[in-house]
mmCIF file of C-alpha atoms in Angstrom:
data_model
loop_
_atom_site.group_PDB
_atom_site.id
_atom_site.type_symbol
_atom_site.label_atom_id
_atom_site.label_comp_id
_atom_site.label_asym_id
_atom_site.label_seq_id
_atom_site.Cartn_x
_atom_site.Cartn_y
_atom_site.Cartn_z
ATOM 1 C CA MET A 1 59.041 68.884 -62.778
ATOM 2 C CA ASP A 2 57.367 68.015 -59.463
ATOM 3 C CA ASP A 3 57.788 70.028 -56.273
ATOM 4 C CA ARG A 4 60.371 67.650 -54.838
ATOM 5 C CA GLN A 5 62.600 67.929 -57.914
ATOM 6 C CA ARG A 6 62.132 71.685 -57.952
ATOM 7 C CA CYS A 7 63.032 71.904 -54.269
ATOM 8 C CA HIS A 8 66.199 69.831 -54.745
ATOM 9 C CA GLY A 9 67.211 71.997 -57.695
ATOM 10 C CA ILE A 10 66.702 75.214 -55.736
ATOM 11 C CA LEU A 11 68.568 73.809 -52.743
ATOM 12 C CA SER A 12 71.474 72.828 -54.975
ATOM 13 C CA ASP A 13 71.580 76.398 -56.292
ATOM 14 C CA LEU A 14 71.461 77.850 -52.769
ATOM 15 C CA ILE A 15 74.278 75.604 -51.542
ATOM 16 C CA ALA A 16 76.436 76.786 -54.466
ATOM 17 C CA PHE A 17 76.398 80.304 -53.000
ATOM 18 C CA PRO A 18 79.190 80.208 -50.363
ATOM 19 C CA THR A 19 77.408 82.542 -47.963
ATOM 20 C CA VAL A 20 79.751 82.127 -45.003
ATOM 21 C CA SER A 21 78.940 84.856 -42.478
ATOM 22 C CA ALA A 22 82.230 86.636 -43.165
ATOM 23 C CA ASP A 23 81.319 87.008 -46.843
ATOM 24 C CA SER A 24 78.568 88.622 -48.901
ATOM 25 C CA ASN A 25 75.156 87.033 -49.474
ATOM 26 C CA LEU A 26 74.080 89.494 -52.184
ATOM 27 C CA ASP A 27 74.229 86.988 -55.060
ATOM 28 C CA LEU A 28 71.991 84.566 -53.179
ATOM 29 C CA ILE A 29 69.555 87.362 -52.290
ATOM 30 C CA ALA A 30 69.369 88.403 -55.949
ATOM 31 C CA TYR A 31 68.656 84.799 -56.959
ATOM 32 C CA VAL A 32 65.863 84.462 -54.377
ATOM 33 C CA ALA A 33 64.427 87.878 -55.268
ATOM 34 C CA ASN A 34 64.140 86.847 -58.925
ATOM 35 C CA LEU A 35 62.298 83.648 -58.027
ATOM 36 C CA LEU A 36 59.838 85.477 -55.797
ATOM 37 C CA GLU A 37 59.274 88.364 -58.195
ATOM 38 C CA ASP A 38 58.609 85.905 -61.017
ATOM 39 C CA ALA A 39 55.978 84.311 -58.781
ATOM 40 C CA GLY A 40 54.277 87.672 -58.219
ATOM 41 C CA ALA A 41 55.621 88.606 -54.798
ATOM 42 C CA THR A 42 56.397 92.155 -53.703
ATOM 43 C CA VAL A 43 60.084 92.050 -52.774
ATOM 44 C CA GLU A 44 62.061 94.399 -50.521
ATOM 45 C CA VAL A 45 65.834 94.167 -50.128
ATOM 46 C CA GLN A 46 67.313 95.759 -47.010
ATOM 47 C CA GLN A 47 71.080 96.178 -47.239
ATOM 48 C CA ASN A 48 73.469 96.396 -44.322
ATOM 49 C CA PRO A 49 75.259 99.741 -43.713
ATOM 50 C CA ASP A 50 78.225 98.995 -45.987
ATOM 51 C CA GLY A 51 76.124 97.410 -48.734
ATOM 52 C CA THR A 52 77.854 94.027 -48.666
ATOM 53 C CA LYS A 53 74.938 91.982 -47.316
ATOM 54 C CA ALA A 54 71.166 92.145 -47.305
ATOM 55 C CA ASN A 55 67.927 90.883 -45.858
ATOM 56 C CA LEU A 56 65.017 90.017 -48.115
ATOM 57 C CA PHE A 57 61.395 90.544 -47.100
ATOM 58 C CA ALA A 58 58.783 89.521 -49.649
ATOM 59 C CA THR A 59 55.004 89.457 -49.531
ATOM 60 C CA MET A 60 52.378 87.497 -51.394
ATOM 61 C CA GLY A 61 48.949 89.006 -50.974
ATOM 62 C CA SER A 62 48.123 92.497 -49.761
ATOM 63 C CA THR A 63 51.083 94.384 -48.318
ATOM 64 C CA ASP A 64 48.658 96.577 -46.348
ATOM 65 C CA GLN A 65 46.875 93.702 -44.609
ATOM 66 C CA GLY A 66 48.029 92.550 -41.166
ATOM 67 C CA GLY A 67 47.643 89.099 -39.716
ATOM 68 C CA GLY A 68 49.856 87.306 -42.197
ATOM 69 C CA ILE A 69 52.364 84.500 -41.727
ATOM 70 C CA VAL A 70 56.148 84.936 -41.983
ATOM 71 C CA LEU A 71 58.294 82.066 -43.214
ATOM 72 C CA SER A 72 61.734 82.925 -41.895
ATOM 73 C CA GLY A 73 65.252 81.628 -42.464
ATOM 74 C CA HIS A 74 68.828 82.869 -42.385
ATOM 75 C CA THR A 75 70.980 82.768 -45.493
ATOM 76 C CA ASP A 76 74.420 82.671 -43.879
ATOM 77 C CA VAL A 77 76.342 79.517 -43.020
ATOM 78 C CA VAL A 78 79.262 78.757 -40.739
ATOM 79 C CA PRO A 79 82.789 78.377 -42.166
ATOM 80 C CA VAL A 80 84.161 75.164 -43.627
ATOM 81 C CA ALA A 81 87.816 76.074 -43.028
ATOM 82 C CA ASP A 82 89.713 73.540 -40.891
ATOM 83 C CA GLN A 83 86.867 71.030 -41.213
ATOM 84 C CA ASP A 84 87.533 67.587 -42.676
ATOM 85 C CA TRP A 85 84.959 67.401 -45.495
ATOM 86 C CA THR A 86 84.965 64.334 -47.736
ATOM 87 C CA ARG A 87 83.292 66.238 -50.604
ATOM 88 C CA ASP A 88 82.963 69.801 -51.903
ATOM 89 C CA PRO A 89 80.883 71.588 -49.226
ATOM 90 C CA PHE A 90 79.390 73.997 -51.758
ATOM 91 C CA LYS A 91 78.251 71.382 -54.267
ATOM 92 C CA MET A 92 75.170 69.486 -53.150
ATOM 93 C CA VAL A 93 75.185 65.748 -53.703
ATOM 94 C CA GLU A 94 72.636 63.075 -52.799
ATOM 95 C CA VAL A 95 73.913 59.858 -51.233
ATOM 96 C CA ASP A 96 71.672 57.155 -49.743
ATOM 97 C CA GLY A 97 68.716 59.472 -49.256
ATOM 98 C CA ASN A 98 70.724 62.328 -47.759
ATOM 99 C CA LEU A 99 71.562 65.694 -49.317
ATOM 100 C CA PHE A 100 75.095 66.762 -48.429
ATOM 101 C CA GLY A 101 76.429 70.326 -48.454
ATOM 102 C CA ARG A 102 77.125 73.270 -46.191
ATOM 103 C CA GLY A 103 73.803 74.742 -45.142
ATOM 104 C CA THR A 104 71.578 71.875 -46.275
ATOM 105 C CA CYS A 105 69.996 71.568 -42.842
ATOM 106 C CA ASP A 106 71.090 74.910 -41.326
ATOM 107 C CA MET A 107 69.051 76.225 -42.949
ATOM 108 C CA LYS A 108 68.867 76.473 -46.710
ATOM 109 C CA GLY A 109 66.735 73.336 -46.887
ATOM 110 C CA PHE A 110 63.811 75.191 -45.329
ATOM 111 C CA ILE A 111 64.358 78.205 -47.571
ATOM 112 C CA ALA A 112 64.406 75.959 -50.655
ATOM 113 C CA ALA A 113 61.170 74.292 -49.577
ATOM 114 C CA THR A 114 59.364 77.627 -49.222
ATOM 115 C CA LEU A 115 60.597 78.725 -52.653
ATOM 116 C CA ALA A 116 59.563 75.438 -54.241
ATOM 117 C CA LYS A 117 56.022 76.008 -52.938
ATOM 118 C CA VAL A 118 55.591 79.614 -54.094
ATOM 119 C CA ASP A 119 52.741 78.741 -56.446
ATOM 120 C CA VAL A 120 50.525 77.123 -53.820
ATOM 121 C CA LEU A 121 51.492 79.755 -51.256
ATOM 122 C CA ARG A 122 50.558 82.503 -53.728
ATOM 123 C CA ASP A 123 47.102 81.009 -54.077
ATOM 124 C CA ALA A 124 46.759 80.756 -50.293
ATOM 125 C CA ALA A 125 47.801 84.393 -49.892
ATOM 126 C CA THR A 126 44.405 85.518 -51.243
ATOM 127 C CA LYS A 127 43.057 84.666 -47.778
ATOM 128 C CA ARG A 128 45.905 86.100 -45.681
ATOM 129 C CA PRO A 129 49.344 87.400 -46.634
ATOM 130 C CA ILE A 130 52.321 85.071 -46.787
ATOM 131 C CA HIS A 131 55.690 86.707 -46.116
ATOM 132 C CA PHE A 132 59.223 85.449 -46.734
ATOM 133 C CA ALA A 133 61.969 86.764 -44.441
ATOM 134 C CA PHE A 134 65.530 85.744 -45.297
ATOM 135 C CA THR A 135 68.286 87.349 -43.249
ATOM 136 C CA TYR A 136 72.059 87.753 -43.071
ATOM 137 C CA ASP A 137 74.501 87.164 -40.197
ATOM 138 C CA GLU A 138 72.344 84.982 -37.973
ATOM 139 C CA GLU A 139 75.358 82.861 -37.105
ATOM 140 C CA VAL A 140 77.268 85.846 -35.700
ATOM 141 C CA GLY A 141 74.601 87.468 -33.550
ATOM 142 C CA CYS A 142 71.337 87.655 -35.536
ATOM 143 C CA ILE A 143 72.494 91.011 -36.874
ATOM 144 C CA GLY A 144 70.397 91.030 -40.030
ATOM 145 C CA ALA A 145 67.239 89.950 -38.232
ATOM 146 C CA GLN A 146 67.573 92.784 -35.739
ATOM 147 C CA SER A 147 67.557 95.285 -38.603
ATOM 148 C CA LEU A 148 64.583 93.542 -40.196
ATOM 149 C CA ILE A 149 62.646 93.581 -36.926
ATOM 150 C CA ASP A 150 63.247 97.330 -36.601
ATOM 151 C CA LEU A 151 61.818 97.746 -40.098
ATOM 152 C CA LEU A 152 58.711 95.686 -39.317
ATOM 153 C CA ALA A 153 58.163 97.301 -35.918
ATOM 154 C CA ALA A 154 57.926 100.745 -37.533
ATOM 155 C CA ARG A 155 55.048 99.709 -39.812
ATOM 156 C CA PRO A 156 51.391 100.402 -38.988
ATOM 157 C CA VAL A 157 50.464 96.781 -39.767
ATOM 158 C CA ARG A 158 52.620 93.727 -39.426
ATOM 159 C CA PRO A 159 52.306 89.950 -39.645
ATOM 160 C CA SER A 160 50.904 88.092 -36.654
ATOM 161 C CA ILE A 161 52.708 84.744 -36.918
ATOM 162 C CA ALA A 162 56.346 83.809 -37.567
ATOM 163 C CA LEU A 163 57.560 80.321 -38.449
ATOM 164 C CA ILE A 164 61.330 79.981 -38.165
ATOM 165 C CA GLY A 165 62.488 76.907 -40.065
ATOM 166 C CA GLU A 166 65.590 75.979 -38.072
ATOM 167 C CA PRO A 167 66.354 72.239 -38.064
ATOM 168 C CA THR A 168 64.134 70.551 -35.450
ATOM 169 C CA MET A 169 63.315 67.264 -37.225
ATOM 170 C CA MET A 170 59.949 68.934 -37.919
ATOM 171 C CA GLN A 171 59.200 68.978 -34.186
ATOM 172 C CA VAL A 172 57.356 72.023 -32.812
ATOM 173 C CA ILE A 173 59.572 74.215 -30.614
ATOM 174 C CA GLU A 174 58.092 77.004 -28.511
ATOM 175 C CA GLY A 175 61.043 78.178 -26.408
ATOM 176 C CA HIS A 176 64.778 78.738 -26.194
ATOM 177 C CA LYS A 177 67.155 80.815 -24.112
ATOM 178 C CA GLY A 178 68.499 84.177 -25.176
ATOM 179 C CA CYS A 179 72.055 84.509 -26.469
ATOM 180 C CA CYS A 180 74.200 87.496 -25.498
ATOM 181 C CA GLU A 181 77.800 87.749 -26.717
ATOM 182 C CA TYR A 182 80.446 90.243 -25.609
ATOM 183 C CA THR A 183 84.051 91.122 -26.346
ATOM 184 C CA VAL A 184 85.888 92.915 -23.512
ATOM 185 C CA THR A 185 89.181 94.681 -24.227
ATOM 186 C CA PHE A 186 91.563 95.448 -21.342
ATOM 187 C CA THR A 187 94.162 98.170 -21.915
ATOM 188 C CA GLY A 188 96.967 98.299 -19.367
ATOM 189 C CA ALA A 189 100.573 99.469 -19.273
ATOM 190 C CA ALA A 190 103.545 97.466 -20.556
ATOM 191 C CA GLY A 191 106.756 97.044 -18.657
ATOM 192 C CA HIS A 192 109.515 94.613 -17.733
ATOM 193 C CA GLY A 193 108.297 91.382 -16.191
ATOM 194 C CA SER A 194 110.792 91.767 -13.340
ATOM 195 C CA ALA A 195 108.844 94.761 -11.979
ATOM 196 C CA PRO A 196 105.155 93.842 -12.240
ATOM 197 C CA ASP A 197 104.058 96.618 -9.870
ATOM 198 C CA ARG A 198 105.283 99.269 -12.328
ATOM 199 C CA GLY A 199 102.926 98.199 -15.060
ATOM 200 C CA VAL A 200 99.286 97.227 -15.446
ATOM 201 C CA ASN A 201 98.955 93.652 -16.605
ATOM 202 C CA ALA A 202 95.899 93.497 -18.825
ATOM 203 C CA VAL A 203 95.860 89.693 -18.779
ATOM 204 C CA GLU A 204 95.764 89.634 -14.981
ATOM 205 C CA TYR A 205 92.777 91.991 -14.924
ATOM 206 C CA ALA A 206 91.060 89.913 -17.575
ATOM 207 C CA VAL A 207 91.541 86.870 -15.330
ATOM 208 C CA ARG A 208 90.004 88.748 -12.407
ATOM 209 C CA TYR A 209 87.048 89.588 -14.657
ATOM 210 C CA ILE A 210 86.754 85.910 -15.594
ATOM 211 C CA ASN A 211 86.786 84.934 -11.927
ATOM 212 C CA ARG A 212 83.864 87.283 -11.433
ATOM 213 C CA LEU A 213 82.068 85.597 -14.308
ATOM 214 C CA MET A 214 82.553 82.239 -12.592
ATOM 215 C CA GLU A 215 81.048 83.620 -9.390
ATOM 216 C CA LEU A 216 78.095 84.914 -11.394
ATOM 217 C CA ARG A 217 77.741 81.513 -13.064
ATOM 218 C CA GLN A 218 77.120 79.986 -9.633
ATOM 219 C CA ALA A 219 74.747 82.804 -8.729
ATOM 220 C CA LEU A 220 72.708 82.057 -11.850
ATOM 221 C CA ILE A 221 72.378 78.428 -10.794
ATOM 222 C CA ASP A 222 71.021 79.626 -7.452
ATOM 223 C CA ARG A 223 68.577 81.939 -9.284
ATOM 224 C CA CYS A 224 67.163 79.152 -11.460
ATOM 225 C CA PRO A 225 63.397 79.561 -11.952
ATOM 226 C CA PRO A 226 61.604 76.608 -10.344
ATOM 227 C CA ASP A 227 59.413 76.059 -13.403
ATOM 228 C CA SER A 228 62.201 76.252 -16.012
ATOM 229 C CA ARG A 229 61.778 73.857 -18.957
ATOM 230 C CA PHE A 230 65.308 74.285 -20.304
ATOM 231 C CA ASP A 231 68.337 72.000 -20.149
ATOM 232 C CA PRO A 232 70.265 73.066 -18.179
ATOM 233 C CA PRO A 233 67.383 74.821 -16.404
ATOM 234 C CA HIS A 234 69.380 77.882 -15.320
ATOM 235 C CA SER A 235 71.009 80.736 -17.225
ATOM 236 C CA THR A 236 74.573 79.977 -18.279
ATOM 237 C CA ILE A 237 77.864 81.797 -18.808
ATOM 238 C CA ASN A 238 80.685 80.571 -21.036
ATOM 239 C CA VAL A 239 84.179 81.997 -21.469
ATOM 240 C CA GLY A 240 85.029 81.502 -25.125
ATOM 241 C CA SER A 241 88.552 82.877 -25.493
ATOM 242 C CA LEU A 242 91.230 85.053 -23.909
ATOM 243 C CA HIS A 243 94.083 86.545 -25.931
ATOM 244 C CA GLY A 244 96.797 88.854 -24.607
ATOM 245 C CA GLY A 245 100.437 89.538 -23.986
ATOM 246 C CA SER A 246 103.501 89.225 -26.175
ATOM 247 C CA ALA A 247 106.290 87.434 -24.267
ATOM 248 C CA HIS A 248 107.166 85.692 -21.009
ATOM 249 C CA ASN A 249 109.030 88.687 -19.609
ATOM 250 C CA VAL A 250 106.776 91.550 -20.752
ATOM 251 C CA ILE A 251 103.861 92.922 -18.745
ATOM 252 C CA ALA A 252 100.830 92.474 -20.972
ATOM 253 C CA ALA A 253 99.474 95.843 -22.126
ATOM 254 C CA ARG A 254 96.400 94.421 -23.850
ATOM 255 C CA ALA A 255 94.028 91.502 -23.486
ATOM 256 C CA VAL A 256 90.825 90.585 -25.281
ATOM 257 C CA LEU A 257 88.183 88.382 -23.669
ATOM 258 C CA GLU A 258 85.211 86.826 -25.477
ATOM 259 C CA TRP A 259 82.323 85.457 -23.456
ATOM 260 C CA GLU A 260 78.636 84.697 -23.740
ATOM 261 C CA MET A 261 75.553 84.383 -21.564
ATOM 262 C CA ARG A 262 72.341 82.468 -22.291
ATOM 263 C CA PRO A 263 69.635 83.847 -20.009
ATOM 264 C CA VAL A 264 66.487 81.946 -19.157
ATOM 265 C CA VAL A 265 64.727 85.187 -18.201
ATOM 266 C CA PRO A 266 65.594 88.836 -19.000
ATOM 267 C CA GLU A 267 66.123 89.538 -15.293
ATOM 268 C CA ASP A 268 69.192 87.276 -15.259
ATOM 269 C CA HIS A 269 70.688 89.256 -18.124
ATOM 270 C CA GLU A 270 70.196 92.500 -16.211
ATOM 271 C CA PHE A 271 71.578 90.946 -13.012
ATOM 272 C CA VAL A 272 74.841 89.904 -14.656
ATOM 273 C CA LEU A 273 75.434 93.137 -16.588
ATOM 274 C CA ASN A 274 74.680 95.334 -13.567
ATOM 275 C CA ASP A 275 77.068 93.319 -11.394
ATOM 276 C CA LEU A 276 79.862 93.497 -13.977
ATOM 277 C CA ARG A 277 79.350 97.229 -14.482
ATOM 278 C CA ASP A 278 79.754 97.844 -10.759
ATOM 279 C CA TYR A 279 82.725 95.474 -10.460
ATOM 280 C CA VAL A 280 84.564 97.158 -13.323
ATOM 281 C CA GLY A 281 83.760 100.684 -12.177
ATOM 282 C CA ASP A 282 84.284 100.228 -8.453
ATOM 283 C CA VAL A 283 87.113 97.680 -8.301
ATOM 284 C CA LEU A 284 89.047 96.879 -11.486
ATOM 285 C CA LEU A 285 89.418 100.281 -13.110
ATOM 286 C CA PRO A 286 90.417 102.108 -9.913
ATOM 287 C CA ASP A 287 93.131 99.482 -9.329
ATOM 288 C CA MET A 288 94.410 99.805 -12.904
ATOM 289 C CA ARG A 289 94.403 103.598 -12.877
ATOM 290 C CA ARG A 290 96.487 103.865 -9.725
ATOM 291 C CA VAL A 291 99.420 103.029 -11.977
ATOM 292 C CA ALA A 292 98.208 104.199 -15.406
ATOM 293 C CA ASN A 293 95.436 106.778 -15.580
ATOM 294 C CA TRP A 294 94.749 105.863 -19.211
ATOM 295 C CA ALA A 295 93.955 102.233 -18.411
ATOM 296 C CA GLU A 296 90.611 101.119 -19.794
ATOM 297 C CA ILE A 297 88.124 98.270 -19.922
ATOM 298 C CA GLU A 298 85.823 98.452 -22.942
ATOM 299 C CA THR A 299 82.920 96.126 -23.673
ATOM 300 C CA GLU A 300 81.638 95.557 -27.196
ATOM 301 C CA ILE A 301 78.197 94.037 -27.601
ATOM 302 C CA ILE A 302 78.486 91.451 -30.349
ATOM 303 C CA GLY A 303 74.843 90.471 -30.111
ATOM 304 C CA GLU A 304 72.021 90.475 -27.588
ATOM 305 C CA VAL A 305 69.372 88.168 -28.988
ATOM 306 C CA ALA A 306 66.137 87.718 -27.108
ATOM 307 C CA GLY A 307 65.073 84.256 -26.114
ATOM 308 C CA LEU A 308 61.798 82.699 -27.229
ATOM 309 C CA THR A 309 59.560 82.597 -24.169
ATOM 310 C CA PRO A 310 56.970 79.802 -24.008
ATOM 311 C CA MET A 311 53.539 81.416 -23.877
ATOM 312 C CA GLU A 312 50.217 80.038 -22.719
ATOM 313 C CA HIS A 313 48.553 81.445 -25.827
ATOM 314 C CA ASN A 314 50.587 81.083 -29.027
ATOM 315 C CA ALA A 315 48.763 81.043 -32.359
ATOM 316 C CA ALA A 316 51.950 80.082 -34.217
ATOM 317 C CA ARG A 317 52.443 76.997 -32.052
ATOM 318 C CA ASP A 318 48.809 75.994 -32.363
ATOM 319 C CA LEU A 319 48.952 76.399 -36.141
ATOM 320 C CA MET A 320 51.972 74.100 -36.315
ATOM 321 C CA PHE A 321 50.153 71.527 -34.192
ATOM 322 C CA ARG A 322 47.454 71.426 -36.866
ATOM 323 C CA LEU A 323 49.932 71.289 -39.735
ATOM 324 C CA THR A 324 52.246 68.625 -38.301
ATOM 325 C CA GLY A 325 49.870 66.593 -36.141
ATOM 326 C CA ALA A 326 51.998 67.240 -33.043
ATOM 327 C CA ASN A 327 50.230 67.649 -29.704
ATOM 328 C CA ALA A 328 53.110 68.978 -27.599
ATOM 329 C CA ALA A 329 55.844 71.561 -28.010
ATOM 330 C CA GLN A 330 59.417 71.389 -26.752
ATOM 331 C CA THR A 331 62.241 73.761 -25.866
ATOM 332 C CA VAL A 332 65.793 73.702 -27.257
ATOM 333 C CA PRO A 333 69.189 74.883 -25.963
ATOM 334 C CA PHE A 334 70.275 76.647 -29.177
ATOM 335 C CA GLY A 335 69.297 80.181 -30.143
ATOM 336 C CA THR A 336 67.329 81.410 -33.153
ATOM 337 C CA GLU A 337 65.768 84.595 -34.513
ATOM 338 C CA ALA A 338 62.330 83.622 -33.145
ATOM 339 C CA GLY A 339 62.572 85.747 -30.005
ATOM 340 C CA LEU A 340 63.095 88.853 -32.115
ATOM 341 C CA PHE A 341 59.751 88.349 -33.833
ATOM 342 C CA GLN A 342 58.143 87.709 -30.445
ATOM 343 C CA SER A 343 59.643 90.947 -29.126
ATOM 344 C CA ILE A 344 57.431 93.008 -31.489
ATOM 345 C CA GLY A 345 54.245 91.231 -30.529
ATOM 346 C CA MET A 346 54.189 88.382 -33.037
ATOM 347 C CA ASP A 347 53.490 84.779 -32.080
ATOM 348 C CA ALA A 348 56.527 82.711 -33.038
ATOM 349 C CA VAL A 349 57.418 79.055 -33.314
ATOM 350 C CA ILE A 350 60.356 77.026 -34.618
ATOM 351 C CA CYS A 351 59.863 74.010 -36.880
ATOM 352 C CA GLY A 352 62.028 72.913 -39.764
ATOM 353 C CA PRO A 353 63.614 69.963 -41.551
ATOM 354 C CA GLY A 354 66.830 68.290 -40.471
ATOM 355 C CA SER A 355 68.694 67.682 -37.240
ATOM 356 C CA ILE A 356 70.617 70.306 -35.311
ATOM 357 C CA ASP A 357 73.141 67.520 -34.680
ATOM 358 C CA GLN A 358 74.251 67.920 -38.318
ATOM 359 C CA ALA A 359 74.585 71.699 -38.200
ATOM 360 C CA HIS A 360 78.058 73.287 -38.250
ATOM 361 C CA LYS A 361 79.773 69.930 -38.813
ATOM 362 C CA PRO A 362 81.772 68.597 -41.763
ATOM 363 C CA ASP A 363 79.674 66.635 -44.247
ATOM 364 C CA GLU A 364 76.514 68.399 -43.085
ATOM 365 C CA PHE A 365 73.431 66.761 -44.546
ATOM 366 C CA LEU A 366 69.659 66.876 -44.714
ATOM 367 C CA SER A 367 67.614 63.753 -45.328
ATOM 368 C CA VAL A 368 65.273 63.695 -48.302
ATOM 369 C CA ASP A 369 62.523 62.397 -46.003
ATOM 370 C CA GLN A 370 62.834 65.458 -43.774
ATOM 371 C CA LEU A 371 62.643 67.789 -46.753
ATOM 372 C CA ASP A 372 59.571 65.923 -47.997
ATOM 373 C CA SER A 373 57.924 66.390 -44.590
ATOM 374 C CA CYS A 374 58.569 70.115 -44.806
ATOM 375 C CA LEU A 375 57.026 70.301 -48.276
ATOM 376 C CA THR A 376 53.960 68.456 -46.987
ATOM 377 C CA MET A 377 53.653 70.892 -44.091
ATOM 378 C CA LEU A 378 53.753 73.843 -46.495
ATOM 379 C CA ASP A 379 51.025 72.251 -48.622
ATOM 380 C CA ARG A 380 48.880 71.996 -45.509
ATOM 381 C CA LEU A 381 49.677 75.600 -44.624
ATOM 382 C CA ALA A 382 48.467 76.690 -48.048
ATOM 383 C CA GLY A 383 45.228 74.809 -47.408
ATOM 384 C CA THR A 384 44.421 76.475 -44.066
#
């Protein structure tokens, strides 16, 4: 069996694990762990607090030697519910040179390619360690990767380069914005709709909070760094959903707001959170508590994922230039786990098979040509 056939077989197996973020990935992790252990890797499995999901971190070569390369991918996929698939999303099929299935491009194709090349990577690891980092819950806030980064940061030696194989059509990506997601719960006081002053309408206060977010959105445009390489160039705010109330004639006692921010620079993140903290503490809560002293506004951090900052010196980027033949790196609007690796002093870059335009959609696919290009890149990596 050649490497292409082996890669397609592994990818088919990976797709068959329905690792939607809401569900467990433990069966997939066990499958991958067996493959890597059989190839001679040292495998660590890091479970989440309730034991339903896990990261995998495996090493070929010396586990005590720094300066190695991490090949990183997330194992979770987005849901298929309410999507109009024309085939079984968890059964990979090849049609006209494309491999269809949930997660083929985002991003089990990259994971399958790394596993198909374990033999050549094992041989290359005699010169410098090769690490495999496969995480859970990337799609819902990079939760698994944050735990993995904490684990790596506590070690006396760590890898120096991280390659995150998100779908970029094998283009070299050196930057993306951060992604910060929040859920804000407003607790007011119910009452009859005919006497709104006798209650505290949680929906109304949520709307006032949203209005503040819109003002901050404009302020972020005004704060746009003049040298920004992103599209749009400024930090952004998006209101995702607002739920609250029970009937036309009842004062809403509860409302839940979901929103996100994608900062270009960390200072924008701090600017927005500091402004909202003051607005809630100095304006909204005092107004609410004039009627109901138990009124509350509570913010839950769903995820605060660091962006990947383009750096003048980036060994990971330069390595990918050599491996792919590219001579320029780009930025992308979507978030990844790359910034987390950068946050602990590692050089990070994004480069993987497939198009982000296929991710999260029904009939997601990855072209065979893209997967072949990834396999070729890994062969070149093994030869460096």
